[in-house]
Short mmCIF file of C-alpha atoms in Angstrom, two decimals:
data_model
loop_
_atom_site.label_atom_id
_atom_site.label_comp_id
_atom_site.label_asym_id
_atom_site.label_seq_id
_atom_site.Cartn_x
_atom_site.Cartn_y
_atom_site.Cartn_z
CA MET A 90 67.20 -125.24 -212.17
CA SER A 91 65.80 -123.27 -215.07
CA THR A 92 65.92 -119.56 -215.75
CA ASP A 93 62.77 -117.67 -216.65
CA ARG A 94 63.94 -114.35 -218.07
CA THR A 95 60.49 -112.80 -217.74
CA ALA A 96 60.30 -113.06 -213.98
CA ILE A 97 63.64 -112.15 -212.41
CA PHE A 98 63.56 -109.71 -209.55
CA GLY A 99 65.87 -108.88 -206.68
CA ALA A 100 69.20 -107.16 -206.15
CA ARG A 101 72.70 -108.26 -205.24
CA GLU A 102 73.97 -107.49 -201.77
CA GLY A 103 77.60 -107.35 -200.71
CA ASN A 104 80.47 -109.40 -202.04
CA GLU A 105 79.24 -112.84 -201.03
CA GLY A 106 76.97 -113.21 -204.01
CA ILE A 107 73.86 -112.91 -201.83
CA VAL A 108 70.72 -111.87 -203.69
CA ARG A 109 67.78 -110.20 -202.00
CA CYS A 110 64.46 -111.36 -203.50
CA ASP A 111 61.72 -108.74 -203.54
CA ALA A 112 59.00 -110.96 -205.00
CA CYS A 113 57.13 -110.86 -201.67
CA PRO A 114 57.32 -109.10 -198.30
CA VAL A 115 59.52 -111.83 -196.79
CA LEU A 116 62.49 -110.32 -198.69
CA CYS A 117 64.67 -113.43 -198.51
CA ARG A 118 68.46 -113.02 -198.65
CA ILE A 119 69.51 -115.99 -200.75
CA ARG A 120 73.07 -117.30 -200.92
CA PRO A 121 74.45 -118.74 -204.19
CA GLY A 122 73.06 -122.16 -205.00
CA ARG A 123 70.25 -121.82 -202.47
CA ALA A 124 66.51 -121.20 -202.85
CA GLY A 125 64.27 -118.78 -200.98
CA ALA A 126 61.64 -119.71 -198.41
CA CYS A 127 59.02 -120.32 -201.10
CA SER A 128 61.34 -122.56 -203.17
CA ARG A 129 60.14 -120.72 -206.30
CA TYR A 130 63.13 -118.40 -206.59
CA ALA A 131 66.81 -119.24 -206.19
CA ASN A 132 70.25 -117.69 -206.50
CA GLN A 133 72.05 -119.05 -209.55
CA ASP A 134 75.51 -117.55 -210.01
CA GLY A 135 74.42 -114.31 -208.41
CA ALA A 136 71.19 -113.99 -210.40
CA LEU A 137 67.69 -114.52 -209.06
CA VAL A 138 65.98 -117.18 -211.18
CA ARG A 139 62.74 -119.15 -211.18
CA THR A 140 63.14 -122.77 -210.19
CA ASP A 141 60.28 -124.36 -212.12
CA PRO A 142 59.77 -124.34 -215.89
CA LEU A 143 56.42 -123.30 -217.23
CA VAL A 144 54.33 -126.28 -218.34
CA LEU A 145 52.07 -125.98 -221.35
CA MET A 146 49.39 -128.39 -222.55
CA THR A 147 48.64 -129.09 -226.18
CA ARG A 148 45.92 -131.06 -227.91
CA THR A 149 47.24 -133.20 -230.74
CA VAL A 150 45.69 -135.38 -233.40
CA GLU A 151 48.15 -138.16 -232.59
CA SER A 152 46.89 -138.39 -229.02
CA GLY A 153 43.36 -138.96 -230.21
CA GLY A 154 42.20 -135.58 -228.96
CA GLY A 155 43.53 -136.04 -225.42
CA THR A 156 45.73 -133.53 -223.65
CA VAL A 157 49.43 -134.22 -223.19
CA PRO A 158 52.09 -132.17 -221.41
CA PHE A 159 54.10 -129.96 -223.73
CA LEU A 160 57.52 -129.43 -222.15
CA GLU A 161 59.95 -129.04 -225.00
CA GLY A 162 61.21 -125.48 -225.10
CA ALA A 163 59.16 -124.44 -222.08
CA GLU A 164 62.29 -123.55 -220.10
CA ASP A 165 63.40 -121.05 -222.74
CA TRP A 166 59.98 -119.64 -223.57
CA ALA A 167 60.22 -115.83 -223.51
CA GLY A 168 56.52 -115.09 -223.09
CA GLY A 169 55.55 -114.83 -226.74
CA LEU A 170 52.24 -115.94 -228.20
CA ALA A 171 51.54 -119.63 -227.88
CA PRO A 172 52.44 -121.31 -231.17
CA ARG A 173 49.08 -123.05 -231.63
CA SER A 174 45.57 -122.19 -230.55
CA GLU A 175 45.31 -125.65 -228.99
CA THR A 176 48.10 -124.84 -226.53
CA PHE A 177 46.94 -124.10 -223.00
CA VAL A 178 48.98 -122.20 -220.43
CA THR A 179 48.85 -124.13 -217.16
CA ALA A 180 49.51 -122.85 -213.67
CA ILE A 181 52.40 -125.29 -213.22
CA GLY A 182 55.55 -123.22 -213.05
CA ALA A 183 53.61 -119.99 -213.57
CA GLY A 184 52.99 -119.17 -209.93
CA THR A 185 54.83 -116.51 -208.05
CA THR A 186 54.46 -115.16 -204.54
CA TYR A 187 52.25 -112.60 -202.88
CA PRO A 188 51.55 -109.61 -202.91
CA ASP A 189 49.88 -108.62 -206.15
CA TYR A 190 51.52 -105.27 -206.94
CA LYS A 191 53.69 -106.91 -209.58
CA PRO A 192 52.29 -108.15 -212.89
CA ALA A 193 51.53 -111.80 -213.34
CA PRO A 194 54.66 -113.56 -214.62
CA PHE A 195 52.99 -114.81 -217.81
CA ILE A 196 50.56 -112.83 -219.93
CA VAL A 197 49.68 -114.70 -223.12
CA GLY A 198 47.54 -113.49 -225.98
CA SER A 199 45.68 -115.71 -228.44
CA ARG A 200 42.48 -115.96 -230.43
CA HIS A 201 39.59 -118.25 -229.57
CA ALA A 202 36.61 -118.56 -231.90
CA GLY A 203 37.64 -115.28 -233.51
CA VAL A 204 37.87 -113.45 -230.20
CA ASP A 205 41.10 -111.93 -228.90
CA THR A 206 41.88 -113.34 -225.47
CA VAL A 207 44.51 -112.78 -222.82
CA THR A 208 45.40 -115.62 -220.46
CA VAL A 209 46.82 -114.57 -217.13
CA VAL A 210 48.05 -117.24 -214.74
CA THR A 211 48.94 -115.98 -211.31
CA GLU A 212 49.51 -117.48 -207.89
CA GLY A 213 47.06 -119.53 -205.86
CA ILE A 214 48.36 -118.39 -202.51
CA PHE A 215 48.17 -121.09 -199.86
CA SER A 216 46.24 -119.08 -197.30
CA TYR A 217 43.32 -118.87 -199.72
CA CYS A 218 43.21 -122.60 -200.45
CA GLY A 219 41.45 -125.59 -198.99
CA LEU A 220 41.00 -129.34 -199.30
CA LYS A 221 37.97 -131.49 -199.98
CA VAL A 222 38.39 -134.93 -198.45
CA LYS A 223 36.37 -137.88 -199.76
CA ILE A 224 36.21 -140.81 -197.34
CA ASP A 225 34.87 -144.06 -198.74
CA THR A 226 32.65 -145.33 -195.94
CA ASP A 227 28.96 -145.62 -195.15
CA ARG A 228 29.65 -145.10 -191.49
CA HIS A 229 28.42 -141.94 -189.85
CA LEU A 230 31.51 -139.90 -188.98
CA GLY A 231 29.84 -136.82 -187.55
CA ALA A 232 26.95 -134.44 -187.96
CA GLU A 233 26.97 -132.12 -190.95
CA THR A 234 28.88 -128.90 -190.08
CA ALA A 235 30.56 -130.59 -187.07
CA ALA A 236 34.07 -129.28 -186.44
CA VAL A 237 37.06 -131.29 -187.65
CA ARG A 238 40.07 -130.89 -185.36
CA VAL A 239 43.78 -131.63 -185.26
CA ASP A 240 45.56 -131.26 -181.91
CA GLY A 241 42.44 -129.55 -180.58
CA GLU A 242 42.38 -126.85 -183.26
CA GLN A 243 39.54 -126.67 -185.76
CA ILE A 244 40.83 -127.06 -189.32
CA GLY A 245 37.51 -127.55 -191.10
CA HIS A 246 34.09 -129.18 -190.88
CA VAL A 247 31.97 -132.09 -192.05
CA THR A 248 30.16 -131.20 -195.26
CA THR A 249 27.37 -132.84 -197.25
CA ALA A 250 27.88 -136.57 -197.82
CA GLU A 251 28.08 -138.08 -201.29
CA TYR A 252 26.83 -141.43 -202.52
CA GLY A 253 28.77 -144.01 -200.52
CA SER A 254 31.28 -141.53 -199.12
CA GLN A 255 31.58 -138.98 -196.34
CA MET A 256 33.05 -135.55 -197.13
CA LEU A 257 35.16 -133.09 -195.17
CA SER A 258 36.00 -129.49 -196.04
CA LEU A 259 39.37 -128.44 -194.62
CA GLY A 260 41.48 -125.31 -194.62
CA GLY A 261 40.43 -122.05 -196.20
CA VAL A 262 41.19 -118.50 -195.25
CA ARG A 263 39.16 -118.45 -192.02
CA HIS A 264 41.18 -121.28 -190.49
CA LEU A 265 44.53 -120.42 -192.04
CA THR A 266 44.56 -116.70 -191.23
CA GLY A 267 41.28 -115.78 -189.57
CA GLY A 268 41.81 -117.51 -186.23
CA SER A 269 44.64 -117.76 -183.77
CA LYS A 270 48.24 -118.17 -184.91
CA ARG A 271 48.26 -121.74 -183.59
CA GLU A 272 45.07 -122.57 -185.47
CA GLY A 273 46.62 -121.30 -188.70
CA ASN A 274 49.86 -123.21 -188.12
CA VAL A 275 48.08 -126.47 -187.30
CA THR A 276 45.75 -126.10 -190.30
CA CYS A 277 48.62 -125.36 -192.66
CA ALA A 278 50.71 -128.26 -191.35
CA ALA A 279 47.79 -130.69 -191.69
CA MET A 280 47.07 -129.55 -195.24
CA LEU A 281 50.71 -129.88 -196.25
CA LYS A 282 50.84 -133.43 -194.88
CA LEU A 283 47.62 -134.46 -196.58
CA CYS A 284 48.74 -132.99 -199.91
CA GLY A 285 52.03 -134.85 -199.48
CA LYS A 286 50.17 -138.16 -199.00
CA GLN A 287 51.12 -138.36 -195.34
CA ALA A 288 48.82 -139.67 -192.63
CA VAL A 289 46.97 -137.14 -190.45
CA GLU A 290 44.86 -137.99 -187.41
CA VAL A 291 41.72 -135.88 -187.03
CA SER A 292 38.76 -135.92 -184.68
CA ILE A 293 35.20 -134.81 -185.34
CA ASP A 294 33.20 -133.12 -182.59
CA GLY A 295 30.58 -135.59 -181.39
CA GLY A 296 31.78 -138.14 -183.94
CA ALA A 297 34.62 -140.36 -185.00
CA LYS A 298 38.40 -140.24 -184.83
CA LEU A 299 40.01 -140.75 -188.22
CA VAL A 300 43.39 -141.34 -189.77
CA LEU A 301 43.39 -139.86 -193.26
CA GLN A 302 45.98 -140.47 -195.96
CA ALA A 303 45.51 -139.87 -199.66
CA GLY A 304 45.31 -143.12 -201.58
CA ALA A 305 45.03 -145.25 -198.42
CA ALA A 306 42.08 -146.78 -196.63
CA PRO A 307 40.54 -144.45 -194.03
CA VAL A 308 40.89 -145.60 -190.44
CA VAL A 309 37.69 -145.02 -188.46
CA ASN A 310 37.97 -145.28 -184.67
CA GLY A 311 41.04 -147.46 -185.04
CA THR A 312 39.60 -149.81 -187.67
CA PRO A 313 40.63 -149.55 -191.33
CA GLU A 314 37.75 -149.47 -193.78
CA ARG A 315 37.98 -152.25 -196.36
CA ARG A 316 35.18 -151.73 -198.85
CA MET A 317 33.21 -148.99 -200.52
CA ARG A 318 29.61 -150.14 -200.86
CA VAL A 319 28.52 -151.60 -204.17
CA GLY A 320 25.39 -149.45 -204.03
CA CYS A 321 22.48 -148.61 -201.75
CA GLY A 322 20.18 -151.35 -200.47
CA SER A 323 17.90 -151.01 -203.45
CA ALA A 324 20.80 -151.14 -205.92
CA ALA A 325 22.18 -154.24 -204.21
CA ILE A 326 18.79 -155.94 -204.58
CA GLY A 327 18.77 -155.13 -208.28
CA ILE A 328 22.32 -156.40 -208.78
CA PHE A 329 22.17 -159.62 -206.77
CA ALA A 330 18.52 -160.69 -206.98
CA GLN A 331 19.31 -163.51 -209.38
CA GLN A 332 22.14 -164.69 -207.11
CA TRP A 333 19.72 -165.06 -204.20
CA HIS A 334 16.83 -166.51 -206.18
CA GLY A 335 16.17 -170.09 -205.11
CA HIS A 336 18.55 -169.99 -202.13
CA VAL A 337 16.49 -167.73 -199.84
CA ASP A 338 12.87 -166.58 -199.69
CA GLU A 339 13.53 -163.01 -198.61
CA VAL A 340 16.48 -160.60 -198.47
CA ILE A 341 16.74 -157.32 -196.59
CA VAL A 342 19.74 -155.13 -197.45
CA VAL A 343 20.26 -152.67 -194.59
CA ASP A 344 21.37 -149.20 -195.66
CA ASP A 345 21.17 -145.71 -194.21
CA HIS A 346 20.18 -144.34 -197.60
CA ILE A 347 17.69 -146.84 -199.05
CA THR A 348 17.03 -150.22 -197.44
CA GLY A 349 15.91 -152.83 -199.95
CA VAL A 350 13.43 -155.71 -199.55
CA LEU A 351 13.66 -158.38 -202.27
CA SER A 352 10.07 -159.67 -202.43
CA GLU A 353 8.62 -156.15 -202.77
CA HIS A 354 11.34 -154.83 -205.09
CA GLN A 355 10.81 -154.76 -208.84
CA ALA A 356 13.74 -157.15 -209.24
CA GLY A 357 11.91 -159.65 -207.06
CA LYS A 358 8.71 -159.19 -209.02
CA CYS A 359 10.54 -159.96 -212.27
CA LEU A 360 11.74 -163.22 -210.70
CA ASP A 361 8.26 -164.08 -209.36
CA VAL A 362 9.43 -163.98 -205.75
CA PRO A 363 6.22 -164.38 -203.68
CA PRO A 364 5.32 -161.93 -200.88
CA THR A 365 6.69 -162.92 -197.49
CA GLY A 366 4.68 -160.67 -195.19
CA ILE A 367 7.85 -159.21 -193.64
CA ARG A 368 7.58 -155.46 -193.20
CA VAL A 369 10.54 -153.29 -192.21
CA ARG A 370 10.50 -150.04 -190.30
CA GLY A 371 10.93 -146.71 -191.99
CA ARG A 372 9.23 -144.65 -194.67
CA ARG A 373 8.31 -146.59 -197.76
CA SER A 374 9.34 -144.81 -200.95
CA THR A 375 8.47 -147.21 -203.75
CA PRO A 376 7.88 -150.97 -203.49
CA GLY A 377 10.88 -152.60 -201.86
CA ARG A 378 12.63 -149.31 -201.04
CA TYR A 379 12.57 -147.80 -197.55
CA PHE A 380 14.01 -144.55 -196.21
CA GLN A 381 14.96 -143.81 -192.59
CA VAL A 382 14.89 -147.37 -191.25
CA ALA A 383 17.31 -146.24 -188.53
CA HIS A 384 19.50 -143.35 -187.47
CA PRO A 385 22.94 -142.75 -188.99
CA GLY A 386 25.70 -144.55 -187.15
CA THR A 387 28.72 -146.83 -187.38
CA GLY A 388 26.72 -150.06 -187.54
CA TRP A 389 25.21 -151.99 -190.42
CA GLY A 390 25.05 -150.03 -193.68
CA GLY A 391 25.95 -146.72 -192.05
CA THR A 392 23.09 -146.96 -189.55
CA ASP A 393 23.10 -147.30 -185.77
CA ILE A 394 21.83 -150.86 -186.15
CA THR A 395 23.81 -153.66 -184.53
CA ASP A 396 20.90 -156.13 -184.36
CA PRO A 397 19.41 -156.23 -187.88
CA LEU A 398 16.29 -158.04 -186.69
CA SER A 399 15.32 -154.85 -184.86
CA ILE A 400 14.36 -153.18 -188.15
CA ILE A 401 11.59 -155.74 -188.75
CA GLU A 402 8.36 -153.96 -187.88
CA SER A 403 5.95 -156.87 -188.37
CA ILE A 404 5.49 -160.32 -189.88
CA ASP A 405 2.06 -160.99 -191.37
CA PRO A 406 0.89 -164.49 -190.28
CA LYS A 407 -1.48 -164.61 -193.27
CA THR A 408 1.44 -164.40 -195.69
CA ALA A 409 4.58 -165.69 -193.94
CA TRP A 410 5.19 -169.38 -193.29
CA PRO A 411 7.29 -171.55 -190.94
CA GLY A 412 10.70 -172.31 -192.40
CA LEU A 413 10.83 -169.08 -194.40
CA ARG A 414 14.49 -168.36 -195.19
CA LEU A 415 15.56 -164.76 -194.58
CA LEU A 416 18.94 -163.17 -195.30
CA LEU A 417 19.87 -159.80 -193.84
CA THR A 418 23.04 -158.17 -195.14
CA SER A 419 24.83 -154.84 -195.32
CA THR A 420 25.66 -153.11 -198.58
CA THR A 421 29.26 -154.33 -198.44
CA GLY A 422 28.61 -157.88 -197.26
CA GLU A 423 30.80 -157.33 -194.22
CA ASP A 424 27.79 -157.91 -191.96
CA PHE A 425 25.13 -160.55 -192.60
CA LEU A 426 22.68 -162.76 -190.73
CA TYR A 427 20.74 -165.80 -191.93
CA VAL A 428 17.53 -166.73 -190.09
CA GLU A 429 14.57 -169.05 -190.53
CA LEU A 430 11.06 -168.55 -189.16
CA ASP A 431 9.98 -171.09 -186.54
CA GLU A 432 6.46 -172.42 -186.00
CA SER A 433 5.53 -169.18 -184.25
CA LEU A 434 6.94 -167.16 -187.18
CA ARG A 435 9.76 -165.85 -185.05
CA PRO A 436 13.10 -165.34 -186.85
CA VAL A 437 15.69 -167.74 -185.44
CA PRO A 438 19.38 -167.43 -186.43
CA ALA A 439 20.63 -170.50 -188.27
CA GLN A 440 23.71 -171.75 -190.05
CA ALA A 441 23.83 -170.12 -193.46
CA PRO A 442 24.02 -172.63 -196.33
CA PRO A 443 27.24 -172.43 -198.38
CA ALA A 444 25.31 -171.12 -201.41
CA VAL A 445 24.00 -168.22 -199.34
CA VAL A 446 27.43 -167.45 -197.92
CA GLN A 447 28.74 -167.38 -201.47
CA THR A 448 26.22 -164.72 -202.48
CA VAL A 449 27.32 -162.53 -199.58
CA GLU A 450 30.96 -162.99 -200.56
CA ARG A 451 30.05 -161.96 -204.09
CA ILE A 452 28.80 -158.62 -202.74
CA GLY A 453 32.23 -157.99 -201.27
CA GLU A 454 33.95 -159.05 -204.48
CA ASN A 455 32.05 -156.34 -206.35
CA CYS A 456 32.91 -153.55 -203.90
CA GLU A 457 35.72 -151.12 -204.64
CA PRO A 458 38.48 -150.82 -202.01
CA ALA A 459 37.79 -148.00 -199.56
CA LEU A 460 40.14 -145.07 -200.11
CA THR A 461 40.74 -141.54 -198.91
CA SER A 462 40.85 -139.00 -201.73
CA ILE A 463 42.20 -135.44 -201.38
CA LEU A 464 41.18 -132.64 -203.73
CA PHE A 465 43.20 -129.42 -203.53
CA MET A 466 41.00 -126.35 -203.99
CA ALA A 467 43.19 -123.49 -205.20
CA GLY A 468 42.28 -119.85 -204.75
CA PRO A 469 43.62 -116.72 -206.41
CA ALA A 470 45.21 -114.06 -204.29
CA GLY A 471 42.46 -111.50 -204.56
CA ARG A 472 43.57 -109.83 -207.78
CA PHE A 473 44.89 -110.56 -211.25
CA ALA A 474 47.23 -107.84 -212.49
CA PRO A 475 48.06 -108.18 -216.18
CA ALA A 476 48.11 -104.43 -216.79
CA SER A 477 46.16 -102.57 -214.16
CA PRO A 478 45.71 -103.12 -210.41
CA LYS A 479 42.02 -102.34 -210.88
CA ILE A 480 41.41 -105.70 -212.58
CA ARG A 481 40.12 -108.18 -210.05
CA CYS A 482 39.09 -111.80 -210.16
CA CYS A 483 35.54 -112.75 -209.34
#
């Protein structure tokens, strides 16, 4: 436990050494050796002290220009000017509790590029914070803006997807304090668990049920995700075209973003892959790249496709030939189908040759493990107060 002489509040009560903390409206009565409800203030020998040392960051030549934590002397720092212009005052150990009628605990002056500056680090109160959750999966988890719920209470919503990952926005002031008391409690509890790398089960209206845990594979409808896609269908064609060359005549990589077709793709052209006359559904973007071949879903490549042959719109008899070897695969290699055209140019499933199976396995080998990532979005408590309550953050 470290003492920060610049931020001691409170008053002693009675003869039992109890200290009343007035850092926030809770007004905790703290017994000796115990901490208050926020765990930021404690009673040490009858004095109210801060429990966390301030952490500074400094940029050094020895570290090659990188930032390293600067802890030596931080516990005894009395709030003077930072010793070097490269020293940065972090928020670690600088936070206090709400409300904002008291000055920020650390007000540091320095010069930057010849300009006098004042750095004020104040609290990021929890009720103003949120989480961004990145879920490594192509699978459709729910419509954009669909409610995300825990125990029936909405704690956030589905936001815009990123390349190869689905995104959730959780928490924030409207769910923490703007709804019912139960909604706020459930939201806060879920956020605390997620930030503590604990598993939380959520459901999405009209979509999937998930188990989320930072650093662990997301579980979608009871099935853990294994791989994050190596790229969209077009990217997969570009990466693995040489692997397929000579083993198959055509490859279709099914993807909700961009479905790739080897013979039309520029990678296929560079390898002199002849046209096959196989045309897939969807909107053609550039040669070998198709948008909207299917609807979003939990099937192949994040689409609603479970039968990949259904995306074939037509086979040109003037170009295709009996015995044509066609591989259909997802962007992770977890789903694939090998077919050959019969005398009527109908695709017939067949046993995939070992060399073809090896190319599919190589897709999986190049995929990153699917993970759940949690980003904590801090928010200031409405006002910074270095000298005057009229100064507000924006």
